[in-house]
mmCIF file of C-alpha atoms and ligand atoms in Angstrom:
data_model
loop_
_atom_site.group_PDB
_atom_site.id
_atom_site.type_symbol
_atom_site.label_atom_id
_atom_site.label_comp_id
_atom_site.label_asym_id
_atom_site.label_seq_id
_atom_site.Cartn_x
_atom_site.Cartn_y
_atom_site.Cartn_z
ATOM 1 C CA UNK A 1099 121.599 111.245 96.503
ATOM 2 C CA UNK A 1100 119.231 111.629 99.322
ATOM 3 C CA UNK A 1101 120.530 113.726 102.576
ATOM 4 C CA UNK A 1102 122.877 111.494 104.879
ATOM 5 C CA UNK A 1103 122.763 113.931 107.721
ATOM 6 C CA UNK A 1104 119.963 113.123 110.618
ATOM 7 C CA UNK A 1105 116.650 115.298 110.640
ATOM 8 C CA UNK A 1106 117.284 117.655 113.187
ATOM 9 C CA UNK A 1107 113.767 117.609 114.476
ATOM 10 C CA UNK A 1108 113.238 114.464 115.937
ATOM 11 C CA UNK A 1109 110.688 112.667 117.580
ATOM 12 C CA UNK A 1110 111.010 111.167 120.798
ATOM 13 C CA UNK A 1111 109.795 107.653 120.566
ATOM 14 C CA UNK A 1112 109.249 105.269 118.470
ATOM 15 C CA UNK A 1113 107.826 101.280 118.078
ATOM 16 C CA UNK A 1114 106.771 99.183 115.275
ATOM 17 C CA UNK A 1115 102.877 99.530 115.127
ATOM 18 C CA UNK A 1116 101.047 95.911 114.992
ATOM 19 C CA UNK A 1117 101.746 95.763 111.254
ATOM 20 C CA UNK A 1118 104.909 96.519 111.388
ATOM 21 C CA UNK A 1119 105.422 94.098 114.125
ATOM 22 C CA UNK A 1120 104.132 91.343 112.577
ATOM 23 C CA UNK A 1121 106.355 91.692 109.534
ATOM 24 C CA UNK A 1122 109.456 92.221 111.449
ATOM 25 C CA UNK A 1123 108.549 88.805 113.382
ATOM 26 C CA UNK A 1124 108.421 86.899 109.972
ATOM 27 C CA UNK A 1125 111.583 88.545 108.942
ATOM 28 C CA UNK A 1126 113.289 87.391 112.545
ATOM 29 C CA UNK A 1127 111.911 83.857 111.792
ATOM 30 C CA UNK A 1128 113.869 83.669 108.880
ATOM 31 C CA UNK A 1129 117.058 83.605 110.541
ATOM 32 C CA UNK A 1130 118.630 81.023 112.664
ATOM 33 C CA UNK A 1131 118.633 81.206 117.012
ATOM 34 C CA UNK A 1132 121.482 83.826 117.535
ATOM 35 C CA UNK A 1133 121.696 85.536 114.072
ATOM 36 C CA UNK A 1134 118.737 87.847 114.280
ATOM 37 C CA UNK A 1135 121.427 90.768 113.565
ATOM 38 C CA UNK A 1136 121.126 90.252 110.207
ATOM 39 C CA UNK A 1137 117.988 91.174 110.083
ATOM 40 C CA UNK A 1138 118.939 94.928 110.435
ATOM 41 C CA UNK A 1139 118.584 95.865 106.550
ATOM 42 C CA UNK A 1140 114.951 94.522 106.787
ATOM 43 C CA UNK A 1141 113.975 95.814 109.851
ATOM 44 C CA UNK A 1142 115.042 99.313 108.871
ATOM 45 C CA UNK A 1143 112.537 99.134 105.636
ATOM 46 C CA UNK A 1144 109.703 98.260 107.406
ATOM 47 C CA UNK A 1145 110.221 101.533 110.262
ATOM 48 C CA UNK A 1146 111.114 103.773 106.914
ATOM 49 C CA UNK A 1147 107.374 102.685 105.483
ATOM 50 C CA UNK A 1148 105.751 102.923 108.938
ATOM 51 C CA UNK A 1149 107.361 106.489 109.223
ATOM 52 C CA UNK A 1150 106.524 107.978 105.730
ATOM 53 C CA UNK A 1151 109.704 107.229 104.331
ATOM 54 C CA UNK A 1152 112.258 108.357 106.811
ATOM 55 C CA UNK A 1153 114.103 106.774 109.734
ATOM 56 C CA UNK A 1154 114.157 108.840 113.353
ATOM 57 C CA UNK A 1155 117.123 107.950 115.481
ATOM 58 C CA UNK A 1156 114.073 106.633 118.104
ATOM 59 C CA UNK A 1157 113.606 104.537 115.470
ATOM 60 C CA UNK A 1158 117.214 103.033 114.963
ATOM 61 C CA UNK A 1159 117.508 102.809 118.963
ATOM 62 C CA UNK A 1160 114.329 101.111 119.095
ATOM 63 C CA UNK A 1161 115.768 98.425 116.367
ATOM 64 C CA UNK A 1162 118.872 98.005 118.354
ATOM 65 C CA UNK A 1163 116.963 96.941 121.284
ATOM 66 C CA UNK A 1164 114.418 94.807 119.324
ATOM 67 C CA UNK A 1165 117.792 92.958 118.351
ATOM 68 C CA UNK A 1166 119.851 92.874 121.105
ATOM 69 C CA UNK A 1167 122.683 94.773 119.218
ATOM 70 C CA UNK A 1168 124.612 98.009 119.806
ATOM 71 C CA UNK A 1169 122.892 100.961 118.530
ATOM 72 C CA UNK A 1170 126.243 102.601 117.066
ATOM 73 C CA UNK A 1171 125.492 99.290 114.688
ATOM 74 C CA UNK A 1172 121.949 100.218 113.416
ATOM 75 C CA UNK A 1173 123.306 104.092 113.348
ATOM 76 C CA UNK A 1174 125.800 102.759 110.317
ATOM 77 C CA UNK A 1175 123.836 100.540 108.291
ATOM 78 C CA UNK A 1176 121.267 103.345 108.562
ATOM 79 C CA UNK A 1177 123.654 105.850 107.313
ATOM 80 C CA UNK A 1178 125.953 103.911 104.748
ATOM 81 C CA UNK A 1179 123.028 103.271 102.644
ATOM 82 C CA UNK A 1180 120.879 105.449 100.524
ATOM 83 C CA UNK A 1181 118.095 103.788 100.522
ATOM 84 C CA UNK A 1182 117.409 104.733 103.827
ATOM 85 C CA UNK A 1183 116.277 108.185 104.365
ATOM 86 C CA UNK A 1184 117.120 109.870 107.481
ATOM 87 C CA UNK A 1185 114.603 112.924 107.313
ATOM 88 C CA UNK A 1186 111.502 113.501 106.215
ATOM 89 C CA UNK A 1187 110.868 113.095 102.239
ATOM 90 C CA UNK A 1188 107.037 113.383 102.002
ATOM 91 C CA UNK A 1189 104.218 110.880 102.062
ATOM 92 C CA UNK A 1190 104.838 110.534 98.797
ATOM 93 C CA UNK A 1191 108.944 109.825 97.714
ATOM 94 C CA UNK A 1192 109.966 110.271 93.916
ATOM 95 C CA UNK A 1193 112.942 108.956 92.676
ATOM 96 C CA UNK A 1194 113.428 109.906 89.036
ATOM 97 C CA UNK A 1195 116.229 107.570 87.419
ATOM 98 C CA UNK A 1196 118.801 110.092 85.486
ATOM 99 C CA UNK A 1197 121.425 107.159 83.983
ATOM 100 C CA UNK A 1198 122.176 106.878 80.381
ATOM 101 C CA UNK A 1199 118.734 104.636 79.209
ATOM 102 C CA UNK A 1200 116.297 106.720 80.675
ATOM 103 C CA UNK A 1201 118.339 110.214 80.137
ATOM 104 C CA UNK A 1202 118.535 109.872 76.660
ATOM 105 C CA UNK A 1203 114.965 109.488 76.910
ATOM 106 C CA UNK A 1204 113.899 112.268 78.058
ATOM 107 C CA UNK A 1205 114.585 111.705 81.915
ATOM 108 C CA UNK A 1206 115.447 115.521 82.459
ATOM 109 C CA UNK A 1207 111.704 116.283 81.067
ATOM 110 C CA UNK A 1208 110.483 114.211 84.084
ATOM 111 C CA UNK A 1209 113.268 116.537 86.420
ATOM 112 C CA UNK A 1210 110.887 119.694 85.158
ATOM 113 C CA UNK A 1211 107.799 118.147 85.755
ATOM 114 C CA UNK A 1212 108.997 117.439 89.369
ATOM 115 C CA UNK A 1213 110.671 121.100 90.100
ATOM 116 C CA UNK A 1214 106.866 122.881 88.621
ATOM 117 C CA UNK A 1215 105.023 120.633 90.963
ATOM 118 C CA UNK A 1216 107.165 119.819 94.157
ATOM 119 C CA UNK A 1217 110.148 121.820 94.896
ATOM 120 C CA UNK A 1218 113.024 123.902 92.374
ATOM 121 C CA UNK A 1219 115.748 121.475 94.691
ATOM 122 C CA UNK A 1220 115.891 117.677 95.511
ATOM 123 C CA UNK A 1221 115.460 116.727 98.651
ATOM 124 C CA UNK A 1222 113.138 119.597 99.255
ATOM 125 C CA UNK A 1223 109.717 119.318 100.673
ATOM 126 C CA UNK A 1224 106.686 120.961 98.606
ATOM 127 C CA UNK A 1225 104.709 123.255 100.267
ATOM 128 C CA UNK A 1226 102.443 120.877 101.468
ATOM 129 C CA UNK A 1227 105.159 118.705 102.373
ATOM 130 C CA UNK A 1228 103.611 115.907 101.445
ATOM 131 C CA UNK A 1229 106.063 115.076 98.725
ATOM 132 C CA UNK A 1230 109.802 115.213 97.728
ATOM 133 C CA UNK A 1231 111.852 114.430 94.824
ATOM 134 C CA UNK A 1232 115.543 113.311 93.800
ATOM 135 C CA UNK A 1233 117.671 112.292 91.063
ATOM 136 C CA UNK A 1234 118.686 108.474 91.762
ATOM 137 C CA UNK A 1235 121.057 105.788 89.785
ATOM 138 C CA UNK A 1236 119.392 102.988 87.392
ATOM 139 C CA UNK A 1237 115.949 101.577 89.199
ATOM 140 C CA UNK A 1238 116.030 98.760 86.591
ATOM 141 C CA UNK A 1239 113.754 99.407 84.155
ATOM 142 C CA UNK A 1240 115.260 100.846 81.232
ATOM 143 C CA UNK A 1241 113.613 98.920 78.974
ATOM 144 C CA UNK A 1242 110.502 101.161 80.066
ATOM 145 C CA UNK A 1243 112.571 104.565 80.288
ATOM 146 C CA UNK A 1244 112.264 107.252 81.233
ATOM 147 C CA UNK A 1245 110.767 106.206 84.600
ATOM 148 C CA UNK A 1246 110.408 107.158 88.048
ATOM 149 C CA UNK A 1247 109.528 105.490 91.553
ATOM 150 C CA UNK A 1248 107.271 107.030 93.758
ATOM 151 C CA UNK A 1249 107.539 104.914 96.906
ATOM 152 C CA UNK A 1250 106.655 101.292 95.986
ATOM 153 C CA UNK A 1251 105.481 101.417 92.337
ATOM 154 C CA UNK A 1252 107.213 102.321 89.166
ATOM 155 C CA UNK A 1253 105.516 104.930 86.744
ATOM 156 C CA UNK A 1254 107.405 103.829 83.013
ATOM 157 C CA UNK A 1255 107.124 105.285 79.499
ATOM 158 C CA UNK A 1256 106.765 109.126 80.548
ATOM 159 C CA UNK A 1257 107.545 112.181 79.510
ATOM 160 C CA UNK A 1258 106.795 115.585 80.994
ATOM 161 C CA UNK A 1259 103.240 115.869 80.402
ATOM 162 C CA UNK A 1260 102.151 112.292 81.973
ATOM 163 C CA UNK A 1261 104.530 112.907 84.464
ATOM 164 C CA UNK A 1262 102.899 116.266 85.309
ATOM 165 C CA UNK A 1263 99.282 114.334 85.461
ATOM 166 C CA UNK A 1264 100.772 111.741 88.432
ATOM 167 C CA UNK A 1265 101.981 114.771 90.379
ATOM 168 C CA UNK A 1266 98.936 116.493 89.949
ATOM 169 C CA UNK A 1267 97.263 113.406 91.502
ATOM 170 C CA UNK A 1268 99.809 112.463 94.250
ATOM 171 C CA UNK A 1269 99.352 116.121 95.081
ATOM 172 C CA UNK A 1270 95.668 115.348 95.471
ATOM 173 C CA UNK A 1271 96.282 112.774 97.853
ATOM 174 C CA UNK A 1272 95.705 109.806 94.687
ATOM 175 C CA UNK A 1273 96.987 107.380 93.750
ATOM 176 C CA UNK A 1274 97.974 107.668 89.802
ATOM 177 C CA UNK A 1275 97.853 103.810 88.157
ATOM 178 C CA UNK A 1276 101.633 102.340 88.269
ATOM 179 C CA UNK A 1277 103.492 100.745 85.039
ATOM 180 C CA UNK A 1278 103.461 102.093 81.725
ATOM 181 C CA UNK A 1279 102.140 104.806 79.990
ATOM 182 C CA UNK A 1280 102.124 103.703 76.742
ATOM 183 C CA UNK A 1281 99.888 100.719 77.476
ATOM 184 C CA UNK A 1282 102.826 98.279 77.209
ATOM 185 C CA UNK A 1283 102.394 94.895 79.219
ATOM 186 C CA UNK A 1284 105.752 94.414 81.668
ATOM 187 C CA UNK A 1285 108.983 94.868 79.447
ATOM 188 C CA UNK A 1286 107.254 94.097 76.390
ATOM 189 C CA UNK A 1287 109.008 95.144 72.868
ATOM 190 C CA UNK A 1288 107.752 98.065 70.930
ATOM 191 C CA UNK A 1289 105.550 97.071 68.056
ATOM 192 C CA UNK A 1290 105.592 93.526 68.467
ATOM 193 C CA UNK A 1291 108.948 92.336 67.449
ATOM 194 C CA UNK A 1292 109.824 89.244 68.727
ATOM 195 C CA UNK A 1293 113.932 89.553 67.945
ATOM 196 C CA UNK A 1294 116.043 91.910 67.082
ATOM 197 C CA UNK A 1295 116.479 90.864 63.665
ATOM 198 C CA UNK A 1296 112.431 91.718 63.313
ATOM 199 C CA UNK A 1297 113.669 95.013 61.362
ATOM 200 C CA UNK A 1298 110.021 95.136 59.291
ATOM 201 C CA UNK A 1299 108.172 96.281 61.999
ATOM 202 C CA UNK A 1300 110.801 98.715 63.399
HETATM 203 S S1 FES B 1889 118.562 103.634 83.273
HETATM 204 FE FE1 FES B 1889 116.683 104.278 84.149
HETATM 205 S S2 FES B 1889 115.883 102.433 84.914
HETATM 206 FE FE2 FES B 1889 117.795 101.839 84.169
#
């Protein structure tokens, strides 16, 4: 589970660039005259991205104001959930999925790859500190397991050594190809069975 305590170094300002502007003003349109509130949740992604990955409290005041809401408000949603990061992680963010599918596949191979390349603990910047890693709950994909996220795109059918090859990269400053790593299309079954009664090509 990421940190839930505040960075303590904090910077001391922040506002959406134009980008993020724009896509917080299509988010607002979404809602009806006086319910703009709810667009907290959204409006906290889109500073997380435009921050590298982690929300400031400049950030969550900023939001509060942008909303016309108390900033106690933003300060909860922004710690309650751990999607939200509240230091820095890196430019680059890896969650490696450790639940059942993807442990029994080999999802602790993908833990060493990530403790040789970024950091012995989670939550730990590399030396470079462009990158971070952490163990986190299903991501959804088991069909592809063992997989991990590294900020938008999934990286699926790993093990340590291909997971060792996109850290190299992302330590380079690359960006590895997303998806699988065994060449299979979406969530497509292993050796082209069709059902599960298709024992003969098993
Ligand atoms: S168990 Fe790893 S993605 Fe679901």
């Amino acid at each position: 589970m990421s940190l839930r305590r505040p960075a303590k170094d904090q910077p001391v300002s922040f506002e959406f660039n134009d980008l993020s502007l724009e896509a917080a003003n299509l988010i607002l349109a979404k809602y009806p005259e006086g319910k703009q509130q709810s667009a907290v949740m959204a409006l906290l992604y889109i500073a997380q991205k435009q921050n590298n990955n982690w929300i400031p409290l400049a950030a969550m005041k900023y939001i509060a104001k942008f909303l016309d809401m108390p900033y106690i408000k933003v300060y909860e949603v922004a710690t309650f959930y751990t999607m939200y990061n509240l230091a820095p992680v890196g430019k680059y963010f890896v969650q490696v999925c450790t639940t059942t599918p993807c442990m029994i596949r080999g999802a602790y191979k993908l833990i060493e790859a990530c403790k040789e390349k970024i950091s012995d603990n989670e939550c730990e910047l590399s030396n470079d500190k462009s990158c971070s890693w952490m163990e986190v709950e299903c991501l959804g994909a088991c069909v592809n397991a063992p997989m991990m996220q590294i900020n938008d795109d999934y990286y699926e059918d790993l093990d340590k050594q291909k997971t060792l090859d996109i850290l190299d990269k992302i330590l380079n400053g690359e960006t590895p190809k997303p998806g699988s790593y065994r060449g299979r299309v979406n969530n497509e079954p292993e050796n082209n069975r069709k059902t599960l009664m298709d024992l003969k090509n098993a």
